[in-house]
Amino acid sequence: MPSYTAPVKDIQYVLHDLLKVSQSDIPGYADLEPEFTEAILEAAGQLASEVVAPLNTVGDKEGCTFENGVITTPTGFKEAFEEVKEGGWTGLDLPAEYGGQGMPYLMGTAVGEMLSGANQAFTMYQGLTHGAASAILAHGTDEQKSTYLPKMTSCEWTGTMNLTEPHCGTDLGLMRTKAEPQADGSYKITGQKIFISAGDHDLSSNVIHLVLAKIAGGPEGIKGVSLFIVPKFLVKEDGSVGARNGVSVGSIEEKMGIHGNSTCVMNYDDATGYLLGTEHKGMRAMFTMMNEARLGVGMQGLAQAEAAYQNAVIYAKDRLQGRAVTGAENPDGPADPLIVHPDIRRNLMDQKSFIEGARAFMLWGAQLIDQSHRSKDADADGLISLMTPVLKGFLTDKGYEATVNAQQVYGGHGYIEEWGMSQFTRDARIAMIYEGANGVQALDLVGRKLATDGGKHVMAFFELVKGFCKENGDGDMAEFTGPLKQASKDLQGAGMFFMQNGMKNPNAALSGSYDFMHLFGYVCLGLMWARMAKVSLEALANGTADPEFHQNKLTTARYFMARQLPMTGTLLKRIESGADPVMTLPADAF
């Protein structure tokens, strides 16, 4: 069975050596001293490794069962969920007034990576609840907040989001779920939703569904969509659980992965719902949850890559196979370990350089969210909005690729279920699809985010990279800032191509949108690696107590600059080929 060790040391490095969180002026960050964060991460890491991770294979093999209208989660899930709740982990970064611990979103992200890496399907139950709670916090009335948030913060009640219907996914303007106003101010919700993660289960006493529906007589299309709170059980005036609402499970979806999470078809039959936010402004309220969810999904891509990589490294060091071409490195054994072979090393270095760069990128993104929300910083808000499709799309694409590469290290054993490597690949696959498929993320990036506020935020990113390269272009840093500067030029070149061609031929821009999302991702990871190289060079120059750690960081940074970052040139060439190679073949010829 695969193992999992929480990457506490590397997270601490990013938090304190790279981001210098305790020195930040973001409210709440002064408390994030190294000893404090280490204590939290160590405790969360122990929970992830010892309690949550052992259930990963169990959840995959057993799945959830649906009998007589009741869903049962896999063996051990309920007990582990109670332990997670008792430790206060479900409300780590939710407001103290509703029972949370009020820590920065950054800490919730760091802990979330470890729990998701240990068991993605299990961690989704609290993850979906956190997103639903955030939407109620942002758009709910005082009464709605006091009614739902305390028990959602503790996960006594869990939450979901209900968007997709059998006939529409991304195009939510086509939805048919209806909301009929009632005399008491509530609504009757009728319709069917599919692909509802954690839609129903035995882990909580109530499930609070956030459901998109159309109020009769409202505007057509997406402008007529509203968001409603629809609890599984109605809530009495004293806050206790009351009568069963008109919401039921039609079936559990049979999925490729995340078997331990109950993904449901949900039926709403005159279910009582309560408007969240403003009529016909449901997408605005839902996107509070969706944006958080997209960052969380990007984190899932990173987390599955980390878990798969850890096991691939163990296997590569243990498995004896062949001899090193330069001479035996295990002369007393019948063969050398796999890790002596250059192609295995290439494979592992691809994974390692992605994972550590992605972790820095993700935590920097979480810091931007805190800066936006806690400091009311509009520039930080604009920058993280620009980065959200990159974080979601690039990290899940490359994270999935990393799990495949980890599986490849095992050779034939990677394809055999008893080794457990296929689960990482199967679980990671959904992250490229849900919360907005990655192709849609790319379209959002190119079609909307680049032009937001007149292109102010993408220009700010270019200036950020340019300024770093200018300040650190000499001496030992030149080998890192040189490739980064070229990669940034490739990104700017792609943006210029869109500006020159997008208006007269929109397909020219959209045909290159996916490549642009990846190009942007490589530049972001390049910036992270250049910044980490600077940190580790300074640490070595100042006499660090852990020179091996920082030398390894530099070696990995050099690998990324030499072997990964040059991909920006290829992606630029693909973008500049325009629409013709993509759009010329007639539809009937496919």
mmCIF file of C-alpha atoms in Angstrom, residues 92-443:
data_model
loop_
_atom_site.group_PDB
_atom_site.id
_atom_site.type_symbol
_atom_site.label_atom_id
_atom_site.label_comp_id
_atom_site.label_asym_id
_atom_site.label_seq_id
_atom_site.Cartn_x
_atom_site.Cartn_y
_atom_site.Cartn_z
ATOM 1 C CA LEU A 92 -8.964 26.496 10.491
ATOM 2 C CA ASP A 93 -9.320 29.662 8.402
ATOM 3 C CA LEU A 94 -13.013 30.422 8.993
ATOM 4 C CA PRO A 95 -14.090 33.305 11.271
ATOM 5 C CA ALA A 96 -13.844 32.852 15.031
ATOM 6 C CA GLU A 97 -17.337 34.307 15.505
ATOM 7 C CA TYR A 98 -18.748 31.180 13.846
ATOM 8 C CA GLY A 99 -16.477 28.724 15.640
ATOM 9 C CA GLY A 100 -13.486 28.827 13.328
ATOM 10 C CA GLN A 101 -9.908 29.606 14.270
ATOM 11 C CA GLY A 102 -9.653 32.702 12.105
ATOM 12 C CA MET A 103 -6.255 31.867 10.622
ATOM 13 C CA PRO A 104 -5.210 33.182 7.225
ATOM 14 C CA TYR A 105 -6.358 31.384 4.088
ATOM 15 C CA LEU A 106 -2.669 30.640 3.519
ATOM 16 C CA MET A 107 -2.630 28.226 6.450
ATOM 17 C CA GLY A 108 -5.809 26.546 5.314
ATOM 18 C CA THR A 109 -4.178 26.003 1.921
ATOM 19 C CA ALA A 110 -1.000 24.545 3.408
ATOM 20 C CA VAL A 111 -2.929 22.132 5.622
ATOM 21 C CA GLY A 112 -5.316 21.376 2.778
ATOM 22 C CA GLU A 113 -2.471 20.204 0.566
ATOM 23 C CA MET A 114 -1.403 17.642 3.159
ATOM 24 C CA LEU A 115 -4.897 16.291 3.779
ATOM 25 C CA SER A 116 -5.666 16.150 0.064
ATOM 26 C CA GLY A 117 -2.363 14.427 -0.664
ATOM 27 C CA ALA A 118 -3.213 11.860 1.988
ATOM 28 C CA ASN A 119 -6.743 11.208 0.729
ATOM 29 C CA GLN A 120 -8.378 13.418 -1.866
ATOM 30 C CA ALA A 121 -11.817 11.772 -1.817
ATOM 31 C CA PHE A 122 -12.074 12.023 1.976
ATOM 32 C CA THR A 123 -10.862 15.621 2.177
ATOM 33 C CA MET A 124 -13.444 16.752 -0.377
ATOM 34 C CA TYR A 125 -16.239 16.399 2.209
ATOM 35 C CA GLN A 126 -14.839 19.247 4.293
ATOM 36 C CA GLY A 127 -13.489 21.100 1.252
ATOM 37 C CA LEU A 128 -16.928 21.452 -0.356
ATOM 38 C CA THR A 129 -18.340 22.537 2.998
ATOM 39 C CA HIS A 130 -15.692 25.244 3.320
ATOM 40 C CA GLY A 131 -16.584 26.592 -0.114
ATOM 41 C CA ALA A 132 -20.309 26.647 0.625
ATOM 42 C CA ALA A 133 -19.664 28.348 3.965
ATOM 43 C CA SER A 134 -17.557 30.999 2.217
ATOM 44 C CA ALA A 135 -20.426 31.777 -0.163
ATOM 45 C CA ILE A 136 -22.891 32.135 2.719
ATOM 46 C CA LEU A 137 -20.367 34.274 4.609
ATOM 47 C CA ALA A 138 -19.974 36.594 1.612
ATOM 48 C CA HIS A 139 -23.602 36.848 0.476
ATOM 49 C CA GLY A 140 -25.884 35.588 3.247
ATOM 50 C CA THR A 141 -28.102 37.579 5.580
ATOM 51 C CA ASP A 142 -27.203 37.805 9.255
ATOM 52 C CA GLU A 143 -29.895 35.228 9.967
ATOM 53 C CA GLN A 144 -28.547 32.837 7.324
ATOM 54 C CA LYS A 145 -25.034 33.194 8.680
ATOM 55 C CA SER A 146 -26.070 32.529 12.264
ATOM 56 C CA THR A 147 -28.259 29.603 11.197
ATOM 57 C CA TYR A 148 -25.787 27.722 9.018
ATOM 58 C CA LEU A 149 -22.201 28.853 9.556
ATOM 59 C CA PRO A 150 -21.468 27.586 13.087
ATOM 60 C CA LYS A 151 -22.446 24.014 12.220
ATOM 61 C CA MET A 152 -20.828 24.160 8.766
ATOM 62 C CA THR A 153 -17.618 25.493 10.278
ATOM 63 C CA SER A 154 -17.490 22.475 12.590
ATOM 64 C CA CYS A 155 -18.756 20.175 9.797
ATOM 65 C CA GLU A 156 -21.576 18.997 12.020
ATOM 66 C CA TRP A 157 -23.399 19.978 8.838
ATOM 67 C CA THR A 158 -21.642 19.688 5.489
ATOM 68 C CA GLY A 159 -22.203 21.605 2.258
ATOM 69 C CA THR A 160 -22.281 21.225 -1.510
ATOM 70 C CA MET A 161 -22.584 23.232 -4.696
ATOM 71 C CA ASN A 162 -25.205 22.238 -7.276
ATOM 72 C CA LEU A 163 -24.583 23.591 -10.764
ATOM 73 C CA THR A 164 -24.514 20.929 -13.454
ATOM 74 C CA GLU A 165 -27.630 19.391 -15.010
ATOM 75 C CA PRO A 166 -27.879 16.411 -17.394
ATOM 76 C CA HIS A 167 -28.189 18.666 -20.453
ATOM 77 C CA CYS A 168 -25.837 21.490 -19.428
ATOM 78 C CA GLY A 169 -22.485 21.822 -17.731
ATOM 79 C CA THR A 170 -20.457 24.917 -18.546
ATOM 80 C CA ASP A 171 -23.393 26.661 -20.277
ATOM 81 C CA LEU A 172 -25.431 27.249 -17.128
ATOM 82 C CA GLY A 173 -27.805 29.575 -18.949
ATOM 83 C CA LEU A 174 -29.488 26.420 -20.279
ATOM 84 C CA MET A 175 -30.441 25.133 -16.839
ATOM 85 C CA ARG A 176 -34.023 24.035 -16.218
ATOM 86 C CA THR A 177 -34.161 23.882 -12.404
ATOM 87 C CA LYS A 178 -36.949 26.225 -11.321
ATOM 88 C CA ALA A 179 -37.575 28.299 -8.216
ATOM 89 C CA GLU A 180 -41.173 29.322 -7.395
ATOM 90 C CA PRO A 181 -41.609 32.182 -4.885
ATOM 91 C CA GLN A 182 -43.710 31.411 -1.801
ATOM 92 C CA ALA A 183 -45.760 33.713 0.392
ATOM 93 C CA ASP A 184 -43.372 33.292 3.328
ATOM 94 C CA GLY A 185 -40.371 34.489 1.311
ATOM 95 C CA SER A 186 -38.992 31.028 0.608
ATOM 96 C CA TYR A 187 -38.958 29.264 -2.768
ATOM 97 C CA LYS A 188 -39.932 25.832 -4.030
ATOM 98 C CA ILE A 189 -37.025 24.307 -5.948
ATOM 99 C CA THR A 190 -37.688 21.677 -8.617
ATOM 100 C CA GLY A 191 -35.147 20.062 -10.925
ATOM 101 C CA GLN A 192 -32.267 17.628 -11.169
ATOM 102 C CA LYS A 193 -28.537 18.178 -10.665
ATOM 103 C CA ILE A 194 -25.724 15.757 -11.505
ATOM 104 C CA PHE A 195 -22.060 15.299 -10.536
ATOM 105 C CA ILE A 196 -22.715 16.646 -7.020
ATOM 106 C CA SER A 197 -19.624 15.885 -4.938
ATOM 107 C CA ALA A 198 -20.421 14.889 -1.331
ATOM 108 C CA GLY A 199 -24.099 15.182 -2.275
ATOM 109 C CA ASP A 200 -25.232 12.949 0.569
ATOM 110 C CA HIS A 201 -23.505 10.676 3.072
ATOM 111 C CA ASP A 202 -23.381 9.503 6.678
ATOM 112 C CA LEU A 203 -20.680 11.875 7.928
ATOM 113 C CA SER A 204 -22.941 14.740 9.051
ATOM 114 C CA SER A 205 -26.435 15.246 10.430
ATOM 115 C CA ASN A 206 -27.451 17.667 7.675
ATOM 116 C CA VAL A 207 -26.268 18.641 4.190
ATOM 117 C CA ILE A 208 -26.642 22.266 3.116
ATOM 118 C CA HIS A 209 -26.949 22.416 -0.655
ATOM 119 C CA LEU A 210 -26.286 25.601 -2.597
ATOM 120 C CA VAL A 211 -28.425 25.260 -5.720
ATOM 121 C CA LEU A 212 -28.538 27.349 -8.868
ATOM 122 C CA ALA A 213 -32.052 27.741 -10.255
ATOM 123 C CA LYS A 214 -34.174 30.143 -12.312
ATOM 124 C CA ILE A 215 -36.988 32.153 -10.772
ATOM 125 C CA ALA A 216 -40.068 32.097 -12.984
ATOM 126 C CA GLY A 217 -40.384 35.254 -15.055
ATOM 127 C CA GLY A 218 -36.723 36.192 -14.728
ATOM 128 C CA PRO A 219 -34.354 37.128 -17.557
ATOM 129 C CA GLU A 220 -33.348 34.523 -20.115
ATOM 130 C CA GLY A 221 -30.009 32.730 -20.005
ATOM 131 C CA ILE A 222 -27.347 33.179 -17.370
ATOM 132 C CA LYS A 223 -28.794 36.545 -16.294
ATOM 133 C CA GLY A 224 -31.826 34.755 -14.898
ATOM 134 C CA VAL A 225 -29.943 32.426 -12.557
ATOM 135 C CA SER A 226 -30.263 32.740 -8.770
ATOM 136 C CA LEU A 227 -28.615 30.866 -5.893
ATOM 137 C CA PHE A 228 -30.517 29.145 -3.093
ATOM 138 C CA ILE A 229 -29.752 27.483 0.228
ATOM 139 C CA VAL A 230 -31.582 24.144 0.207
ATOM 140 C CA PRO A 231 -30.940 22.038 3.324
ATOM 141 C CA LYS A 232 -31.436 18.263 3.327
ATOM 142 C CA PHE A 233 -33.341 18.698 6.588
ATOM 143 C CA LEU A 234 -35.165 21.928 7.324
ATOM 144 C CA VAL A 235 -33.802 23.866 10.282
ATOM 145 C CA LYS A 236 -36.084 24.718 13.197
ATOM 146 C CA GLU A 237 -36.137 28.122 14.874
ATOM 147 C CA ASP A 238 -33.974 26.804 17.700
ATOM 148 C CA GLY A 239 -31.316 25.675 15.182
ATOM 149 C CA SER A 240 -32.033 21.974 15.459
ATOM 150 C CA VAL A 241 -32.680 19.645 12.530
ATOM 151 C CA GLY A 242 -36.340 19.376 11.546
ATOM 152 C CA ALA A 243 -38.366 17.687 8.804
ATOM 153 C CA ARG A 244 -36.835 16.136 5.705
ATOM 154 C CA ASN A 245 -36.836 18.540 2.761
ATOM 155 C CA GLY A 246 -37.909 17.610 -0.767
ATOM 156 C CA VAL A 247 -34.378 16.710 -1.857
ATOM 157 C CA SER A 248 -33.231 13.144 -2.499
ATOM 158 C CA VAL A 249 -30.461 11.146 -4.115
ATOM 159 C CA GLY A 250 -31.302 9.562 -7.443
ATOM 160 C CA SER A 251 -28.096 7.548 -7.687
ATOM 161 C CA ILE A 252 -24.370 7.572 -7.039
ATOM 162 C CA GLU A 253 -22.220 8.274 -10.082
ATOM 163 C CA GLU A 254 -19.863 5.443 -11.089
ATOM 164 C CA LYS A 255 -16.531 7.210 -11.553
ATOM 165 C CA MET A 256 -12.980 6.620 -12.725
ATOM 166 C CA GLY A 257 -11.578 7.782 -9.389
ATOM 167 C CA ILE A 258 -12.296 9.503 -6.051
ATOM 168 C CA HIS A 259 -14.445 6.469 -5.212
ATOM 169 C CA GLY A 260 -14.526 7.383 -1.536
ATOM 170 C CA ASN A 261 -16.494 10.545 -2.270
ATOM 171 C CA SER A 262 -20.225 10.239 -2.814
ATOM 172 C CA THR A 263 -20.803 11.968 -6.151
ATOM 173 C CA CYS A 264 -24.575 12.074 -6.537
ATOM 174 C CA VAL A 265 -27.480 12.719 -8.857
ATOM 175 C CA MET A 266 -29.677 15.040 -6.756
ATOM 176 C CA ASN A 267 -33.433 15.386 -7.267
ATOM 177 C CA TYR A 268 -35.312 18.458 -6.029
ATOM 178 C CA ASP A 269 -39.093 18.059 -5.801
ATOM 179 C CA ASP A 270 -40.726 21.204 -4.426
ATOM 180 C CA ALA A 271 -37.829 21.455 -1.997
ATOM 181 C CA THR A 272 -37.855 24.504 0.249
ATOM 182 C CA GLY A 273 -35.041 26.883 -0.594
ATOM 183 C CA TYR A 274 -33.900 30.297 0.582
ATOM 184 C CA LEU A 275 -32.460 32.941 -1.710
ATOM 185 C CA LEU A 276 -28.746 33.563 -1.139
ATOM 186 C CA GLY A 277 -27.797 37.037 -2.244
ATOM 187 C CA THR A 278 -29.863 38.892 -4.845
ATOM 188 C CA GLU A 279 -32.414 37.585 -7.338
ATOM 189 C CA HIS A 280 -30.884 36.790 -10.730
ATOM 190 C CA LYS A 281 -27.365 37.356 -9.359
ATOM 191 C CA GLY A 282 -26.687 33.739 -8.551
ATOM 192 C CA MET A 283 -23.525 33.452 -10.598
ATOM 193 C CA ARG A 284 -21.923 36.286 -8.645
ATOM 194 C CA ALA A 285 -22.636 34.490 -5.384
ATOM 195 C CA MET A 286 -21.678 31.084 -6.753
ATOM 196 C CA PHE A 287 -18.353 32.352 -8.034
ATOM 197 C CA THR A 288 -17.348 33.206 -4.473
ATOM 198 C CA MET A 289 -17.350 29.463 -3.965
ATOM 199 C CA MET A 290 -16.138 28.575 -7.454
ATOM 200 C CA ASN A 291 -12.996 30.740 -7.290
ATOM 201 C CA GLU A 292 -12.050 29.245 -3.936
ATOM 202 C CA ALA A 293 -12.853 25.792 -5.295
ATOM 203 C CA ARG A 294 -10.659 26.360 -8.362
ATOM 204 C CA LEU A 295 -7.695 27.214 -6.198
ATOM 205 C CA GLY A 296 -8.468 24.147 -4.109
ATOM 206 C CA VAL A 297 -8.581 21.990 -7.217
ATOM 207 C CA GLY A 298 -5.215 23.328 -8.357
ATOM 208 C CA MET A 299 -3.975 22.292 -4.930
ATOM 209 C CA GLN A 300 -5.371 18.788 -5.550
ATOM 210 C CA GLY A 301 -3.255 18.484 -8.702
ATOM 211 C CA LEU A 302 -0.166 19.397 -6.706
ATOM 212 C CA ALA A 303 -1.127 17.134 -3.793
ATOM 213 C CA GLN A 304 -1.665 14.016 -5.907
ATOM 214 C CA ALA A 305 1.618 14.664 -7.707
ATOM 215 C CA GLU A 306 3.436 14.908 -4.356
ATOM 216 C CA ALA A 307 1.917 11.673 -3.041
ATOM 217 C CA ALA A 308 2.691 9.753 -6.234
ATOM 218 C CA TYR A 309 6.223 11.170 -6.412
ATOM 219 C CA GLN A 310 7.042 10.128 -2.847
ATOM 220 C CA ASN A 311 6.195 6.519 -3.627
ATOM 221 C CA ALA A 312 8.014 6.573 -6.972
ATOM 222 C CA VAL A 313 11.193 7.750 -5.220
ATOM 223 C CA ILE A 314 10.959 4.939 -2.672
ATOM 224 C CA TYR A 315 10.489 2.385 -5.449
ATOM 225 C CA ALA A 316 13.308 3.816 -7.581
ATOM 226 C CA LYS A 317 15.734 3.535 -4.657
ATOM 227 C CA ASP A 318 14.649 0.010 -3.696
ATOM 228 C CA ARG A 319 14.019 -1.740 -6.996
ATOM 229 C CA LEU A 320 17.141 -3.406 -8.437
ATOM 230 C CA GLN A 321 17.188 -3.405 -12.212
ATOM 231 C CA GLY A 322 20.177 -3.345 -14.577
ATOM 232 C CA ARG A 323 23.563 -1.743 -14.094
ATOM 233 C CA ALA A 324 24.573 1.886 -14.320
ATOM 234 C CA VAL A 325 26.224 2.539 -17.687
ATOM 235 C CA THR A 326 29.202 4.096 -15.897
ATOM 236 C CA GLY A 327 29.846 1.022 -13.769
ATOM 237 C CA ALA A 328 28.137 -0.888 -10.968
ATOM 238 C CA GLU A 329 26.950 1.295 -8.097
ATOM 239 C CA ASN A 330 25.692 -1.644 -6.056
ATOM 240 C CA PRO A 331 28.521 -4.128 -6.645
ATOM 241 C CA ASP A 332 27.475 -6.414 -3.806
ATOM 242 C CA GLY A 333 23.989 -6.864 -5.266
ATOM 243 C CA PRO A 334 22.708 -8.545 -8.429
ATOM 244 C CA ALA A 335 21.813 -5.159 -9.989
ATOM 245 C CA ASP A 336 21.767 -1.436 -9.300
ATOM 246 C CA PRO A 337 18.682 0.446 -8.068
ATOM 247 C CA LEU A 338 16.534 2.096 -10.715
ATOM 248 C CA ILE A 339 17.508 5.575 -9.596
ATOM 249 C CA VAL A 340 21.011 5.241 -11.123
ATOM 250 C CA HIS A 341 19.564 5.291 -14.658
ATOM 251 C CA PRO A 342 19.424 8.678 -16.415
ATOM 252 C CA ASP A 343 15.878 8.284 -17.739
ATOM 253 C CA ILE A 344 14.534 7.454 -14.271
ATOM 254 C CA ARG A 345 16.380 10.478 -12.908
ATOM 255 C CA ARG A 346 14.878 12.651 -15.679
ATOM 256 C CA ASN A 347 11.441 11.377 -14.822
ATOM 257 C CA LEU A 348 11.852 12.039 -11.096
ATOM 258 C CA MET A 349 13.423 15.459 -11.672
ATOM 259 C CA ASP A 350 10.482 16.441 -13.879
ATOM 260 C CA GLN A 351 8.174 15.569 -10.997
ATOM 261 C CA LYS A 352 10.286 17.162 -8.257
ATOM 262 C CA SER A 353 10.868 20.433 -10.110
ATOM 263 C CA PHE A 354 7.154 20.742 -10.877
ATOM 264 C CA ILE A 355 5.971 19.886 -7.353
ATOM 265 C CA GLU A 356 8.256 22.252 -5.469
ATOM 266 C CA GLY A 357 7.692 25.088 -7.935
ATOM 267 C CA ALA A 358 3.936 24.491 -7.881
ATOM 268 C CA ARG A 359 3.866 24.538 -4.079
ATOM 269 C CA ALA A 360 5.539 27.945 -4.045
ATOM 270 C CA PHE A 361 3.129 29.205 -6.713
ATOM 271 C CA MET A 362 0.091 27.898 -4.842
ATOM 272 C CA LEU A 363 1.099 29.377 -1.490
ATOM 273 C CA TRP A 364 1.982 32.692 -3.137
ATOM 274 C CA GLY A 365 -1.520 32.639 -4.647
ATOM 275 C CA ALA A 366 -3.019 31.977 -1.216
ATOM 276 C CA GLN A 367 -1.024 34.910 0.170
ATOM 277 C CA LEU A 368 -2.469 37.124 -2.583
ATOM 278 C CA ILE A 369 -5.972 36.054 -1.518
ATOM 279 C CA ASP A 370 -5.206 37.060 2.063
ATOM 280 C CA GLN A 371 -3.733 40.336 0.861
ATOM 281 C CA SER A 372 -6.872 40.978 -1.180
ATOM 282 C CA HIS A 373 -9.351 40.088 1.560
ATOM 283 C CA ARG A 374 -7.567 41.081 4.754
ATOM 284 C CA SER A 375 -5.821 44.201 3.452
ATOM 285 C CA LYS A 376 -8.551 45.189 0.971
ATOM 286 C CA ASP A 377 -5.856 45.381 -1.710
ATOM 287 C CA ALA A 378 -7.460 45.805 -5.142
ATOM 288 C CA ASP A 379 -4.201 45.151 -6.976
ATOM 289 C CA ALA A 380 -3.736 41.830 -5.182
ATOM 290 C CA ASP A 381 -7.344 40.955 -5.999
ATOM 291 C CA GLY A 382 -6.765 41.699 -9.669
ATOM 292 C CA LEU A 383 -3.563 39.673 -9.769
ATOM 293 C CA ILE A 384 -5.038 36.579 -8.104
ATOM 294 C CA SER A 385 -8.093 36.773 -10.376
ATOM 295 C CA LEU A 386 -5.696 36.693 -13.335
ATOM 296 C CA MET A 387 -3.781 33.782 -11.795
ATOM 297 C CA THR A 388 -6.783 31.645 -10.828
ATOM 298 C CA PRO A 389 -7.254 29.908 -14.218
ATOM 299 C CA VAL A 390 -3.478 29.342 -14.399
ATOM 300 C CA LEU A 391 -3.348 27.866 -10.902
ATOM 301 C CA LYS A 392 -6.302 25.610 -11.639
ATOM 302 C CA GLY A 393 -5.518 24.637 -15.213
ATOM 303 C CA PHE A 394 -1.741 24.354 -15.264
ATOM 304 C CA LEU A 395 -1.331 22.695 -11.867
ATOM 305 C CA THR A 396 -3.959 20.054 -12.564
ATOM 306 C CA ASP A 397 -2.677 19.289 -16.063
ATOM 307 C CA LYS A 398 0.922 18.975 -14.918
ATOM 308 C CA GLY A 399 -0.077 17.339 -11.649
ATOM 309 C CA TYR A 400 -1.892 14.590 -13.540
ATOM 310 C CA GLU A 401 1.110 14.212 -15.836
ATOM 311 C CA ALA A 402 3.326 13.830 -12.768
ATOM 312 C CA THR A 403 1.159 10.992 -11.421
ATOM 313 C CA VAL A 404 1.472 9.206 -14.774
ATOM 314 C CA ASN A 405 5.233 9.682 -14.674
ATOM 315 C CA ALA A 406 5.359 8.319 -11.125
ATOM 316 C CA GLN A 407 3.390 5.284 -12.259
ATOM 317 C CA GLN A 408 5.871 4.831 -15.120
ATOM 318 C CA VAL A 409 8.781 4.493 -12.678
ATOM 319 C CA TYR A 410 7.200 1.238 -11.499
ATOM 320 C CA GLY A 411 7.086 -0.250 -14.982
ATOM 321 C CA GLY A 412 4.540 -3.065 -15.133
ATOM 322 C CA HIS A 413 3.992 -2.931 -11.382
ATOM 323 C CA GLY A 414 2.611 0.586 -11.805
ATOM 324 C CA TYR A 415 -0.239 -0.919 -13.814
ATOM 325 C CA ILE A 416 -1.035 -3.529 -11.160
ATOM 326 C CA GLU A 417 -3.591 -2.439 -8.591
ATOM 327 C CA GLU A 418 -1.857 -3.957 -5.566
ATOM 328 C CA TRP A 419 0.879 -1.295 -5.803
ATOM 329 C CA GLY A 420 -1.716 1.470 -5.596
ATOM 330 C CA MET A 421 -0.127 3.855 -8.102
ATOM 331 C CA SER A 422 -3.081 3.904 -10.481
ATOM 332 C CA GLN A 423 -5.253 5.495 -7.807
ATOM 333 C CA PHE A 424 -3.188 8.676 -7.805
ATOM 334 C CA THR A 425 -3.628 8.920 -11.572
ATOM 335 C CA ARG A 426 -7.340 8.128 -11.482
ATOM 336 C CA ASP A 427 -8.011 10.530 -8.611
ATOM 337 C CA ALA A 428 -5.961 13.315 -10.194
ATOM 338 C CA ARG A 429 -7.823 13.035 -13.502
ATOM 339 C CA ILE A 430 -11.032 14.667 -12.253
ATOM 340 C CA ALA A 431 -9.178 17.808 -11.214
ATOM 341 C CA MET A 432 -8.675 18.686 -14.896
ATOM 342 C CA ILE A 433 -12.449 18.574 -15.393
ATOM 343 C CA TYR A 434 -14.474 19.764 -12.420
ATOM 344 C CA GLU A 435 -14.872 23.343 -11.211
ATOM 345 C CA GLY A 436 -14.567 24.427 -14.835
ATOM 346 C CA ALA A 437 -12.786 22.169 -17.312
ATOM 347 C CA ASN A 438 -9.265 23.295 -18.131
ATOM 348 C CA GLY A 439 -10.174 24.303 -21.656
ATOM 349 C CA VAL A 440 -12.726 26.683 -20.149
ATOM 350 C CA GLN A 441 -10.063 27.997 -17.758
ATOM 351 C CA ALA A 442 -7.871 28.786 -20.764
ATOM 352 C CA LEU A 443 -10.730 30.571 -22.534
#
